[in-house]
Amino acid sequence: MNFRQRPVSPTADATVVADSPLAVILVCTVGGTVIGGLGELVWEWLTAQSWGPRIGPTKLLTVLPSPWPTIVVAAVGAVAGLLLGVVAAHESLSVTVSAERVVLTIQDGRREFPCDEIGQVLLARKQLILLDQNGQELTRQDCDLNPRRLVSAFVRHGYSCAEGTPDSTI
């Protein structure tokens, strides 16, 4: 059983579906800054309580004049968020779809699947699954990419794409 459809445009360029590395890094950095700033406020409240901790960095933060403790902790949060963002951008999946092949890129690895090997594409529970012509799994990748963009890219280039598990669609 062949699930392959005709491409809409045989000369259509490849479509890349990926999260913007800059956006991922920016969101993580801003999130780290906010969490760091709020964390300092919580830490300040904790140390003001009679039962609160009175050791380590608390002493340093209480010696600094306001607003320096908040700035220092927010900066530490920003740096932590930046590092997290760089790692997240490096480990995120990028899918390149063309009428000739599908290329999955994650970290420094790259896997190519020629179009004649792919029978169907499934999106199930935040996973991208490529099946061969016999319904056997070629690959399964964790995927947080926008499902609408993925389905649109695969359909545009002539692949049969569905949401669900392999058992429910075959």
PDB file of N, CA, C and O in Angstrom, residues 5-6 16 24 29 34 52 61-62 74 80-81 90 102 109 113 120 123 136-137 148 157 162 166:
ATOM      1  N   GLN A   5       1.613  10.736  -2.037  1.00  0.00           N
ATOM      2  CA  GLN A   5       0.784  11.540  -2.916  1.00  0.00           C
ATOM      3  C   GLN A   5       1.691  12.294  -3.879  1.00  0.00           C
ATOM      4  O   GLN A   5       2.887  12.401  -3.665  1.00  0.00           O
ATOM      5  N   ARG A   6       1.103  12.858  -4.922  1.00  0.00           N
ATOM      6  CA  ARG A   6       1.880  13.663  -5.847  1.00  0.00           C
ATOM      7  C   ARG A   6       2.237  14.992  -5.192  1.00  0.00           C
ATOM      8  O   ARG A   6       1.408  15.591  -4.522  1.00  0.00           O
ATOM      9  N   VAL A  16      12.041  24.310   5.660  1.00  0.00           N
ATOM     10  CA  VAL A  16      12.706  24.028   6.934  1.00  0.00           C
ATOM     11  C   VAL A  16      11.755  24.403   8.057  1.00  0.00           C
ATOM     12  O   VAL A  16      11.255  25.527   8.107  1.00  0.00           O
ATOM     13  N   VAL A  24      14.797  31.073  21.099  1.00  0.00           N
ATOM     14  CA  VAL A  24      14.971  30.139  22.220  1.00  0.00           C
ATOM     15  C   VAL A  24      15.940  30.730  23.246  1.00  0.00           C
ATOM     16  O   VAL A  24      15.668  30.734  24.458  1.00  0.00           O
ATOM     17  N   THR A  29      16.947  33.442  28.398  1.00  0.00           N
ATOM     18  CA  THR A  29      17.685  34.504  29.100  1.00  0.00           C
ATOM     19  C   THR A  29      16.738  35.413  29.866  1.00  0.00           C
ATOM     20  O   THR A  29      16.982  35.721  31.045  1.00  0.00           O
ATOM     21  N   VAL A  34      14.179  37.000  35.073  1.00  0.00           N
ATOM     22  CA  VAL A  34      12.965  37.177  35.892  1.00  0.00           C
ATOM     23  C   VAL A  34      12.987  36.231  37.093  1.00  0.00           C
ATOM     24  O   VAL A  34      12.720  36.651  38.226  1.00  0.00           O
ATOM     25  N   GLY A  52      14.314  31.918  59.306  1.00  0.00           N
ATOM     26  CA  GLY A  52      14.990  31.869  58.008  1.00  0.00           C
ATOM     27  C   GLY A  52      16.478  31.573  58.110  1.00  0.00           C
ATOM     28  O   GLY A  52      17.104  31.707  59.166  1.00  0.00           O
ATOM     29  N   LEU A  61      24.524  39.121  50.375  1.00  0.00           N
ATOM     30  CA  LEU A  61      23.402  39.869  49.820  1.00  0.00           C
ATOM     31  C   LEU A  61      22.857  40.909  50.799  1.00  0.00           C
ATOM     32  O   LEU A  61      22.365  41.950  50.378  1.00  0.00           O
ATOM     33  N   THR A  62      22.944  40.643  52.099  1.00  0.00           N
ATOM     34  CA  THR A  62      22.427  41.617  53.065  1.00  0.00           C
ATOM     35  C   THR A  62      23.399  42.766  53.286  1.00  0.00           C
ATOM     36  O   THR A  62      22.997  43.830  53.730  1.00  0.00           O
ATOM     37  N   ALA A  74      19.663  38.743  39.588  1.00  0.00           N
ATOM     38  CA  ALA A  74      19.054  38.749  38.254  1.00  0.00           C
ATOM     39  C   ALA A  74      20.115  38.504  37.184  1.00  0.00           C
ATOM     40  O   ALA A  74      19.864  37.796  36.204  1.00  0.00           O
ATOM     41  N   ALA A  80      22.626  32.098  33.661  1.00  0.00           N
ATOM     42  CA  ALA A  80      22.147  30.709  33.697  1.00  0.00           C
ATOM     43  C   ALA A  80      21.127  30.476  32.571  1.00  0.00           C
ATOM     44  O   ALA A  80      21.164  29.446  31.889  1.00  0.00           O
ATOM     45  N   GLY A  81      20.219  31.434  32.367  1.00  0.00           N
ATOM     46  CA  GLY A  81      19.242  31.321  31.292  1.00  0.00           C
ATOM     47  C   GLY A  81      19.886  31.322  29.920  1.00  0.00           C
ATOM     48  O   GLY A  81      19.477  30.584  29.021  1.00  0.00           O
ATOM     49  N   HIS A  90      20.870  24.206  20.698  1.00  0.00           N
ATOM     50  CA  HIS A  90      21.741  23.196  20.098  1.00  0.00           C
ATOM     51  C   HIS A  90      21.050  21.835  20.015  1.00  0.00           C
ATOM     52  O   HIS A  90      21.268  21.080  19.070  1.00  0.00           O
ATOM     53  N   VAL A 102      13.741  13.922   3.208  1.00  0.00           N
ATOM     54  CA  VAL A 102      13.481  14.543   4.510  1.00  0.00           C
ATOM     55  C   VAL A 102      14.786  14.454   5.292  1.00  0.00           C
ATOM     56  O   VAL A 102      15.402  13.387   5.373  1.00  0.00           O
ATOM     57  N   GLY A 109      24.099  15.861  14.673  1.00  0.00           N
ATOM     58  CA  GLY A 109      23.742  14.719  13.843  1.00  0.00           C
ATOM     59  C   GLY A 109      22.749  15.087  12.759  1.00  0.00           C
ATOM     60  O   GLY A 109      21.948  16.007  12.908  1.00  0.00           O
ATOM     61  N   PHE A 113      16.421  10.831   4.736  1.00  0.00           N
ATOM     62  CA  PHE A 113      15.533   9.773   4.287  1.00  0.00           C
ATOM     63  C   PHE A 113      15.033  10.139   2.890  1.00  0.00           C
ATOM     64  O   PHE A 113      14.293  11.113   2.737  1.00  0.00           O
ATOM     65  N   GLN A 120       4.745   7.041   5.072  1.00  0.00           N
ATOM     66  CA  GLN A 120       3.836   7.915   5.802  1.00  0.00           C
ATOM     67  C   GLN A 120       4.589   8.632   6.915  1.00  0.00           C
ATOM     68  O   GLN A 120       5.558   8.114   7.468  1.00  0.00           O
ATOM     69  N   LEU A 123       2.555  12.291  13.382  1.00  0.00           N
ATOM     70  CA  LEU A 123       2.837  13.139  14.534  1.00  0.00           C
ATOM     71  C   LEU A 123       2.005  12.587  15.671  1.00  0.00           C
ATOM     72  O   LEU A 123       0.774  12.600  15.607  1.00  0.00           O
ATOM     73  N   GLN A 136       6.646  -0.018   8.499  1.00  0.00           N
ATOM     74  CA  GLN A 136       7.685  -0.197   9.503  1.00  0.00           C
ATOM     75  C   GLN A 136       8.307   1.156   9.851  1.00  0.00           C
ATOM     76  O   GLN A 136       8.487   2.007   8.981  1.00  0.00           O
ATOM     77  N   GLU A 137       8.664   1.307  11.104  1.00  0.00           N
ATOM     78  CA  GLU A 137       9.213   2.571  11.571  1.00  0.00           C
ATOM     79  C   GLU A 137      10.639   2.792  11.072  1.00  0.00           C
ATOM     80  O   GLU A 137      11.517   1.964  11.302  1.00  0.00           O
ATOM     81  N   ARG A 148       1.179  22.114  13.093  1.00  0.00           N
ATOM     82  CA  ARG A 148       0.575  22.647  11.865  1.00  0.00           C
ATOM     83  C   ARG A 148       1.636  22.944  10.811  1.00  0.00           C
ATOM     84  O   ARG A 148       1.441  22.675   9.631  1.00  0.00           O
ATOM     85  N   HIS A 157       4.958  19.037   0.114  1.00  0.00           N
ATOM     86  CA  HIS A 157       5.941  18.316  -0.697  1.00  0.00           C
ATOM     87  C   HIS A 157       5.479  16.906  -1.065  1.00  0.00           C
ATOM     88  O   HIS A 157       6.270  16.091  -1.530  1.00  0.00           O
ATOM     89  N   ALA A 162      -0.209  12.366   8.987  1.00  0.00           N
ATOM     90  CA  ALA A 162      -1.376  12.225   9.861  1.00  0.00           C
ATOM     91  C   ALA A 162      -0.949  12.369  11.303  1.00  0.00           C
ATOM     92  O   ALA A 162       0.235  12.247  11.635  1.00  0.00           O
ATOM     93  N   PRO A 166       1.135   4.778  15.019  1.00  0.00           N
ATOM     94  CA  PRO A 166       1.178   3.908  13.837  1.00  0.00           C
ATOM     95  C   PRO A 166       0.034   2.882  13.837  1.00  0.00           C
ATOM     96  O   PRO A 166      -0.526   2.589  12.799  1.00  0.00           O
TER      97      PRO A 166
END
